[in-house]
Tab-separated table of C-alpha atoms and ligand atoms in Angstrom:
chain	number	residue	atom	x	y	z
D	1	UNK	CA	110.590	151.385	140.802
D	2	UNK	CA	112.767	148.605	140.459
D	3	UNK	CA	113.145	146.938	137.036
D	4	UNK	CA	112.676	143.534	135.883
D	5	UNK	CA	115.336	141.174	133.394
D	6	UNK	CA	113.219	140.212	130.447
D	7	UNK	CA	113.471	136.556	129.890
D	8	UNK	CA	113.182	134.382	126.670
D	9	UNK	CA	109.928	133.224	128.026
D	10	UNK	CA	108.751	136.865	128.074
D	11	UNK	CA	109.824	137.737	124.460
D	12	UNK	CA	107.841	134.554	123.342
D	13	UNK	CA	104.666	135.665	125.312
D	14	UNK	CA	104.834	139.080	123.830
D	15	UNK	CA	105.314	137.599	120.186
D	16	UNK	CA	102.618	135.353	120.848
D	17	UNK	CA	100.107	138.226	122.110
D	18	UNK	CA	100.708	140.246	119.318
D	19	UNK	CA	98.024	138.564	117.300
D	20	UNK	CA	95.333	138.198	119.774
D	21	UNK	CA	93.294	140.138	118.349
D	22	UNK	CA	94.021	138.882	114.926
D	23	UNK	CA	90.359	139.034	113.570
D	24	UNK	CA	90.797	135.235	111.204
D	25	UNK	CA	90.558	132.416	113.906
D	26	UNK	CA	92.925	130.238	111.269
D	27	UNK	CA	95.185	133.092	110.624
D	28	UNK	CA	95.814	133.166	114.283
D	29	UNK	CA	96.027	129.925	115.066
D	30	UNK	CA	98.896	129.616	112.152
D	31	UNK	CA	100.485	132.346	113.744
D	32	UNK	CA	100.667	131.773	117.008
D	33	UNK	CA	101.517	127.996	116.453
D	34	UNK	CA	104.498	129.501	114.288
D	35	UNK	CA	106.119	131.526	116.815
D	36	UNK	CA	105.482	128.947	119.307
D	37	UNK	CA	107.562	126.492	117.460
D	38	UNK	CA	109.992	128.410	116.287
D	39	UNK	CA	110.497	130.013	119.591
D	40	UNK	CA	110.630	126.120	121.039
D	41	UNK	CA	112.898	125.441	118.020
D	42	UNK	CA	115.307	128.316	119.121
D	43	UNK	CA	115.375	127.276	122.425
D	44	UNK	CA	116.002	123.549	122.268
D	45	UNK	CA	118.938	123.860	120.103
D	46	UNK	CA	120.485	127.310	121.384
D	47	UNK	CA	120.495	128.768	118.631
D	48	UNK	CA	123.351	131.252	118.491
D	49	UNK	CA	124.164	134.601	116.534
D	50	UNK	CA	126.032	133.167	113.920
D	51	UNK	CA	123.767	130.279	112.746
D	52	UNK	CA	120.457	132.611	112.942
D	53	UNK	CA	122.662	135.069	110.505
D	54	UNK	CA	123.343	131.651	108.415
D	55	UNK	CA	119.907	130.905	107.888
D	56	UNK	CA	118.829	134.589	107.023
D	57	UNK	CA	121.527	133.796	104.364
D	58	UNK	CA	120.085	130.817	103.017
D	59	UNK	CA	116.925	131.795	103.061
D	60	UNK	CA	118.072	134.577	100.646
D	61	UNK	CA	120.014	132.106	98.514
D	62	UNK	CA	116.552	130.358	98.085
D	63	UNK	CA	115.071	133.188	96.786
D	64	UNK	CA	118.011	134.560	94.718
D	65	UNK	CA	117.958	131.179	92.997
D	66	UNK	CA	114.271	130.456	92.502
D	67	UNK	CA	112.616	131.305	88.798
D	68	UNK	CA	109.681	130.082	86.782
D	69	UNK	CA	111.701	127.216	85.845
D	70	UNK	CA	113.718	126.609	89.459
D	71	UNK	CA	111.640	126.404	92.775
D	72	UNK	CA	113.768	126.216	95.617
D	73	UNK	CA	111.691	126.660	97.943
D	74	UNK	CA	109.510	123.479	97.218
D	75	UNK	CA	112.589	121.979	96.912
D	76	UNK	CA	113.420	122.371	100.630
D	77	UNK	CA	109.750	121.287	101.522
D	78	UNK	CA	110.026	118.249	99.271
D	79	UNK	CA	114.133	117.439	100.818
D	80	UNK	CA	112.483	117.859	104.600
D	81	UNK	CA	109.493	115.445	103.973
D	82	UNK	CA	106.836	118.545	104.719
D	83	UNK	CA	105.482	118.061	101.251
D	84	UNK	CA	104.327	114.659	101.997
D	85	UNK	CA	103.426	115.309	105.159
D	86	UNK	CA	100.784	117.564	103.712
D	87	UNK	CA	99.985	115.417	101.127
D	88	UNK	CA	99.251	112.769	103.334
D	89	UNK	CA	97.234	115.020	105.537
D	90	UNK	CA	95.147	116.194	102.800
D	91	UNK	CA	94.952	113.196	100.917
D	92	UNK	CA	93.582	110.350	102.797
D	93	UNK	CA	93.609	107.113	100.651
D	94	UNK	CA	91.447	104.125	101.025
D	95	UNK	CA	92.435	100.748	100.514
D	96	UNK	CA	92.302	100.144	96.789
D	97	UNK	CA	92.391	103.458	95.816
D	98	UNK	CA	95.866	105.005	94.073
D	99	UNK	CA	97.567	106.811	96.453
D	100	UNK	CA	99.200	110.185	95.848
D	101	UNK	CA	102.434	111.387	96.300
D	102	UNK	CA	104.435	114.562	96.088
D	103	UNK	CA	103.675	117.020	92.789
D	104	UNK	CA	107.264	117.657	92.423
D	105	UNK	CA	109.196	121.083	90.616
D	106	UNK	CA	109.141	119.958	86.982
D	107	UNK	CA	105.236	119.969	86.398
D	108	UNK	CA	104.151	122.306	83.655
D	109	UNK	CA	100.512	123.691	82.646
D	110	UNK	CA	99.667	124.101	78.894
D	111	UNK	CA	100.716	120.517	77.927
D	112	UNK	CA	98.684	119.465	74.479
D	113	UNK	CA	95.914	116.993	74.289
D	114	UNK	CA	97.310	113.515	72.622
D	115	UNK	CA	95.201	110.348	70.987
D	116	UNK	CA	94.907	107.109	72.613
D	117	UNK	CA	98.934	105.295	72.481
D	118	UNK	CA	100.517	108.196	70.910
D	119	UNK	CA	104.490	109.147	71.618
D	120	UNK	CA	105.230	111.626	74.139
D	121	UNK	CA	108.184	111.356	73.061
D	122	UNK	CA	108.830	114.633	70.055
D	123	UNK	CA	112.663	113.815	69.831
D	124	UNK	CA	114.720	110.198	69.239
D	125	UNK	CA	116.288	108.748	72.101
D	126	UNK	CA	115.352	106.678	74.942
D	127	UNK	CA	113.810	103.414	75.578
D	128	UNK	CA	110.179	103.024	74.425
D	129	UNK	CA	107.988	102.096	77.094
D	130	UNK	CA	104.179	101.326	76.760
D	131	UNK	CA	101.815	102.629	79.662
D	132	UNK	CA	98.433	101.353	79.128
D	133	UNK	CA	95.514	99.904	81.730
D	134	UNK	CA	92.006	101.768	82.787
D	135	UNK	CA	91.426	104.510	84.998
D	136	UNK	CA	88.369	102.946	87.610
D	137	UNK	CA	86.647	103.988	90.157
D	138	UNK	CA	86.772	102.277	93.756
D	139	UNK	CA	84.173	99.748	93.617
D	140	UNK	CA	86.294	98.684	89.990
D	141	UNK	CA	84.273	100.363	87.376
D	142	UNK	CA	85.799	102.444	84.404
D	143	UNK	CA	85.482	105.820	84.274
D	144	UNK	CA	85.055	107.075	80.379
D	145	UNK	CA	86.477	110.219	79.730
D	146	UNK	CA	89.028	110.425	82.718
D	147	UNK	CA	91.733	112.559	82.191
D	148	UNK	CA	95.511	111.361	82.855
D	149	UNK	CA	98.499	114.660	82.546
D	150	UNK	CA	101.560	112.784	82.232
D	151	UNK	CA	105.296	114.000	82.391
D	152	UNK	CA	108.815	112.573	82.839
D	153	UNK	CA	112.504	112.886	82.494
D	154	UNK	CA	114.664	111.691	79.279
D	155	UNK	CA	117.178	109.223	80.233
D	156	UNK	CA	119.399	110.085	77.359
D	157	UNK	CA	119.827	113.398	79.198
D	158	UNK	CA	118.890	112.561	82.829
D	159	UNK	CA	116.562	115.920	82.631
D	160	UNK	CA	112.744	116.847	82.774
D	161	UNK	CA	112.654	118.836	79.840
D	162	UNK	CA	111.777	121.932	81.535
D	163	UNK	CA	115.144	121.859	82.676
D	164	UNK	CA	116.630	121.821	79.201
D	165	UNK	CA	117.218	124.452	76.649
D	166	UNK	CA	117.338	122.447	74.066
D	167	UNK	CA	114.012	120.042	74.396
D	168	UNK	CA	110.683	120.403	72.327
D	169	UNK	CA	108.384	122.185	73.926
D	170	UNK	CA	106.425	119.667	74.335
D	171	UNK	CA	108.512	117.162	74.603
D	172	UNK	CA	107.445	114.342	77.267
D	173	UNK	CA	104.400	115.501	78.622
D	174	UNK	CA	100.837	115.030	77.259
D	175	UNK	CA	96.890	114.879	78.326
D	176	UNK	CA	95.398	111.517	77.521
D	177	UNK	CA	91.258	110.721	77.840
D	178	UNK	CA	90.164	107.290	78.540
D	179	UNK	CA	87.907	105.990	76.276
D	180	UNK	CA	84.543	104.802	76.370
D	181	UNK	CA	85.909	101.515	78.882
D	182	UNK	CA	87.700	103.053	80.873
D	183	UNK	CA	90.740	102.078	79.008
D	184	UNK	CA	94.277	104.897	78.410
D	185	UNK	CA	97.568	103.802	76.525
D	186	UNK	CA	100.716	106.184	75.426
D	187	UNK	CA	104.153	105.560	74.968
D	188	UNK	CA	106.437	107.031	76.766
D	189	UNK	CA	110.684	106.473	77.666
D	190	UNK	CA	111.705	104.693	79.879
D	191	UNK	CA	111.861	107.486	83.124
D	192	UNK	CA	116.097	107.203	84.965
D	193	UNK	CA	117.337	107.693	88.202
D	194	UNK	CA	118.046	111.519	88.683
D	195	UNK	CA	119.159	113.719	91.266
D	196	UNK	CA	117.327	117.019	92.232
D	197	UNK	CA	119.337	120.055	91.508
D	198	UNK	CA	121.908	120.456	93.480
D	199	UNK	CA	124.070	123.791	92.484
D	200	UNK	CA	121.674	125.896	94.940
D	201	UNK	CA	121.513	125.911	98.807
D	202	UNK	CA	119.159	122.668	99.045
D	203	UNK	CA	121.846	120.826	97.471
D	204	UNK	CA	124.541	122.524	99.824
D	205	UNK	CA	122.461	120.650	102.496
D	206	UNK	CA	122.227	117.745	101.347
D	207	UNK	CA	126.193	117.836	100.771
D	208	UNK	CA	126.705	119.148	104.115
D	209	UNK	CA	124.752	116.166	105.755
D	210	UNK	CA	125.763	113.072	103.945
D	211	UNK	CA	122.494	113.011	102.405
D	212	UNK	CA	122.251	111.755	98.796
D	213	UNK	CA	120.441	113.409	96.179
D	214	UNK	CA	118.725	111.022	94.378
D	215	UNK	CA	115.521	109.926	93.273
D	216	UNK	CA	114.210	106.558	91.883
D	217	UNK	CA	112.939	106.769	88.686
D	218	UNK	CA	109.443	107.564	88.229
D	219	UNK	CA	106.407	108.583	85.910
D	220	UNK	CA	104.707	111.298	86.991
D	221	UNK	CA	101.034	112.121	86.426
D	222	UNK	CA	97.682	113.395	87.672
D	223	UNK	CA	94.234	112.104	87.085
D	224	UNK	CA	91.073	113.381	87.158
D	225	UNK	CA	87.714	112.487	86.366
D	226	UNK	CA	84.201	114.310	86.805
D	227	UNK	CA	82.789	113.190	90.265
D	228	UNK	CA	86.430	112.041	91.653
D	229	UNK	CA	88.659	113.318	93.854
D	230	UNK	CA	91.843	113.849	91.352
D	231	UNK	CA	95.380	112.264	92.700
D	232	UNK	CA	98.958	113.545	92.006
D	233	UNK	CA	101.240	110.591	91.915
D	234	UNK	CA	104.028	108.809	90.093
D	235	UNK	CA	104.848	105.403	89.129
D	236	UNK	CA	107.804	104.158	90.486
D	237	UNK	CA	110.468	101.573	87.957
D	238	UNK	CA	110.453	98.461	90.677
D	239	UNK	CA	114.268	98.334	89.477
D	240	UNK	CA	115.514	101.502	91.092
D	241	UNK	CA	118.136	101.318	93.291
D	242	UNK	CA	117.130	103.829	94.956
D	243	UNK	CA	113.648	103.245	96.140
D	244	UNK	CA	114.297	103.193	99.533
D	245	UNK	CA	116.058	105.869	99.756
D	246	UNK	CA	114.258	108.874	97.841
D	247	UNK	CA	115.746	112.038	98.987
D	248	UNK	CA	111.777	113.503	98.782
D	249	UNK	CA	110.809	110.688	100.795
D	250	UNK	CA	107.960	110.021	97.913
D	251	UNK	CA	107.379	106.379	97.396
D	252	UNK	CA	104.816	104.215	98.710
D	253	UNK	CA	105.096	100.719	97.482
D	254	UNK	CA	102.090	100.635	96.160
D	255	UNK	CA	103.009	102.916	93.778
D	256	UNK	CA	105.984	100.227	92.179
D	257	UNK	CA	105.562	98.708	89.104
D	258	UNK	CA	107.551	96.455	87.335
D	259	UNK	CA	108.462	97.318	84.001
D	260	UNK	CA	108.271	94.185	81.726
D	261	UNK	CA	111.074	93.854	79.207
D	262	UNK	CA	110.337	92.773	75.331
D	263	UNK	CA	113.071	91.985	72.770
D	264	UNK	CA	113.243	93.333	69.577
D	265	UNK	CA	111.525	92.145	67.182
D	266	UNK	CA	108.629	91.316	69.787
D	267	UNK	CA	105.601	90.867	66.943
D	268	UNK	CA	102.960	93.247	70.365
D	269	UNK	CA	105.462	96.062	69.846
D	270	UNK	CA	103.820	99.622	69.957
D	271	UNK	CA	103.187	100.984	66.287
D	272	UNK	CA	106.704	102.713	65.546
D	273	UNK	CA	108.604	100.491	67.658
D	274	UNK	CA	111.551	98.097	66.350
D	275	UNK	CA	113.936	97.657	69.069
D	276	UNK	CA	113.392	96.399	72.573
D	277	UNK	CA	111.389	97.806	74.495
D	278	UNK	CA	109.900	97.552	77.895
D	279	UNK	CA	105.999	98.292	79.113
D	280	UNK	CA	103.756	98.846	82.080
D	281	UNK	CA	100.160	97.771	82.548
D	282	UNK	CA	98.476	99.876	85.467
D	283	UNK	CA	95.292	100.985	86.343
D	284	UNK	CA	94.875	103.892	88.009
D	285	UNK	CA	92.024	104.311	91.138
D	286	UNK	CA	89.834	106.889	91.803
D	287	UNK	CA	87.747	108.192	94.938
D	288	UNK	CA	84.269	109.266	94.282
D	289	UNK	CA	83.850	112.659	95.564
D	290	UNK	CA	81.956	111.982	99.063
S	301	FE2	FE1	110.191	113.485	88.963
C-alpha cells in the first residue's frame, strides 16, 4: 500500500469538510470562509513557527488586558478598519442622511435623562461649547421626541471619563429629547485630540509599525427616533490636526463641523457661561425605517 505526503492543500480541504454537515447554512458559510482565509492568509505570507506562537501570545495579551472598562479586542477591530467596514456594510446612508461611524470603547449604558441646554459637564474645567440644531427626518421634517445619547472626553484630562477614577459618574454623558420642533441643545466641552490606549498589545502595534495613535477630536452620540433607523456617529472639531489621519479610520467629512469661537463677554452666551466659549449648530438626519 504505498502512502501518500499530505500537502497544505490537503489539511485545508479536511478543515474545510469538517463542517459540511454543519446543520446552520450561515454558520457554515462563516466557517468555512474563515478557514479558507486564514488558510490563504497562512500561505501567502509563510507563516512560520515562531510568528504563529507570537500571535497565540497576543491574542492572550488581548484577553489578559480586556475588562468592563478596557476592550481590547474592539480596539484591534477599530485599529484594522474592520469596524467600519461593518459599519459601512450594515449601514447604508443616503444622500442627506447623517452618516454613522464607528461606536467606539468608551460608550456607557445607564447615562441620566437631561433638560433641553443643560451641562454635561458635573465638574469645572474645559471649554464650554454649545451643541444645538434639530434632529429631521430625510425629506427635512423634525422629528419631536427624538432621542440624542451623547458622550465625550475632558480636555483638561485628555480622558473619557470611564477611563478615570476620579470623574463623576456621570460626568459628560447625557440623554437629550427634542422638543415639540424638532429642536435639541446641551452644553458640552470642548472634545481634544486623544490617543487610544496604548499600554496593551494594540498599542505595541501601532508602535511596532510607525503607526500613530491618535484620534481627532470628536463628539460622540447616537440618535434615535420612533420609525427611524437610529445612527452611531460623532462630530468631528474641523480644527483637528489629525483628521486625516484617524488611527480608527472613522471620519467621513461629512461628519466635520466647525466649531465657531465667541469671546467673553459674548451677550448669546449659554446660561452659566462667562468666558469664551465656542458652539456648534448641527442637525442631525434620520432614515425612516423602510
Ligand atoms: Fe471618542
Amino acid at each position: 500500500m504505498s502512502q501518500q505526503t499530505v500537502t497544505p492543500a490537503d489539511i485545508t480541504a479536511r478543515a474545510l469538510a469538517s463542517f459540511d454537515a454543519c446543520e446552520s447554512p450561515r454558520l457554515k458559510e462563516l466557517l468555512q470562509a474563515l478557514v479558507r482565509h486564514l488558510h490563504a492568509f497562512a500561505t501567502e505570507v509563510e507563516l512560520t513557527q515562531a510568528e504563529w506562537e507570537q500571535a497565540i501570545g497576543i491574542l492572550t495579551a488581548t484577553g489578559d488586558i480586556t475588562t468592563d472598562q478596557r476592550q481590547e479586542f474592539i480596539l484591534w477591530s477599530d485599529t484594522l478598519g474592520l469596524s467600519m467596514l461593518v459599519d459601512a456594510m450594515a449601514n447604508p446612508s443616503p444622500p442627506g442622511a447623517t452618516e454613522s461611524t464607528v461606536l467606539g470603547p468608551f460608550h456607557i449604558d445607564g447615562s441620566i435623562p437631561r433638560t433641553y441646554g443643560e451641562s454635561i459637564a458635573e465638574r469645572p474645567g474645559g471649554s464650554p461649547t454649545w451643541f444645538s440644531g434639530h434632529v429631521r427626518s430625510l425629506d427635512g421634517s423634525p422629528i419631536a421626541g427624538a432621542r440624542l445619547d451623547v458622550w465625550q472626553n475632558d480636555e483638561t484630562v485628555n480622558l473619557y471619563p470611564v477611563q478615570d477614577p476620579d470623574a463623576p459618574e456621570q460626568h459628560l454623558r447625557g440623554l437629550f429629547e427634542t422638543r415639540d420642533d424638532g429642536s435639541y441643545a446641551f452644553l458640552a466641552l470642548r472634545p481634544t485630540d486623544y490617543t487610544i490606549p496604548e499600554d496593551g498589545p494594540v498599542g505595541a502595534m501601532i508602535a511596532a509599525t510607525g503607526r500613530h495613535a491618535w484620534r481627532p477630536a470628536h463628539l460622540h452620540l447616537i440618535a434615535s427616533a420612533p420609525g427611524h433607523r437610529s445612527v452611531v456617529t460623532h462630530f468631528f472639531d474641523a480644527r483637528s490636526p489629525h483628521l486625516d489621519s484617524d488611527v480608527v479610520f472613522a471620519v467621513k467629512p461629512s461628519l466635520v463641523r466647525p466649531l465657531v469661537h465667541h469671546p467673553a463677554g459674548d451677550p448669546d452666551a449659554p446660561p452659566g457661561v462667562d468666558g469664551e466659549w465656542w458652539s456648534c449648530e448641527t442637525d442631525v438626519v434620520l432614515v425612516p425605517e423602510a
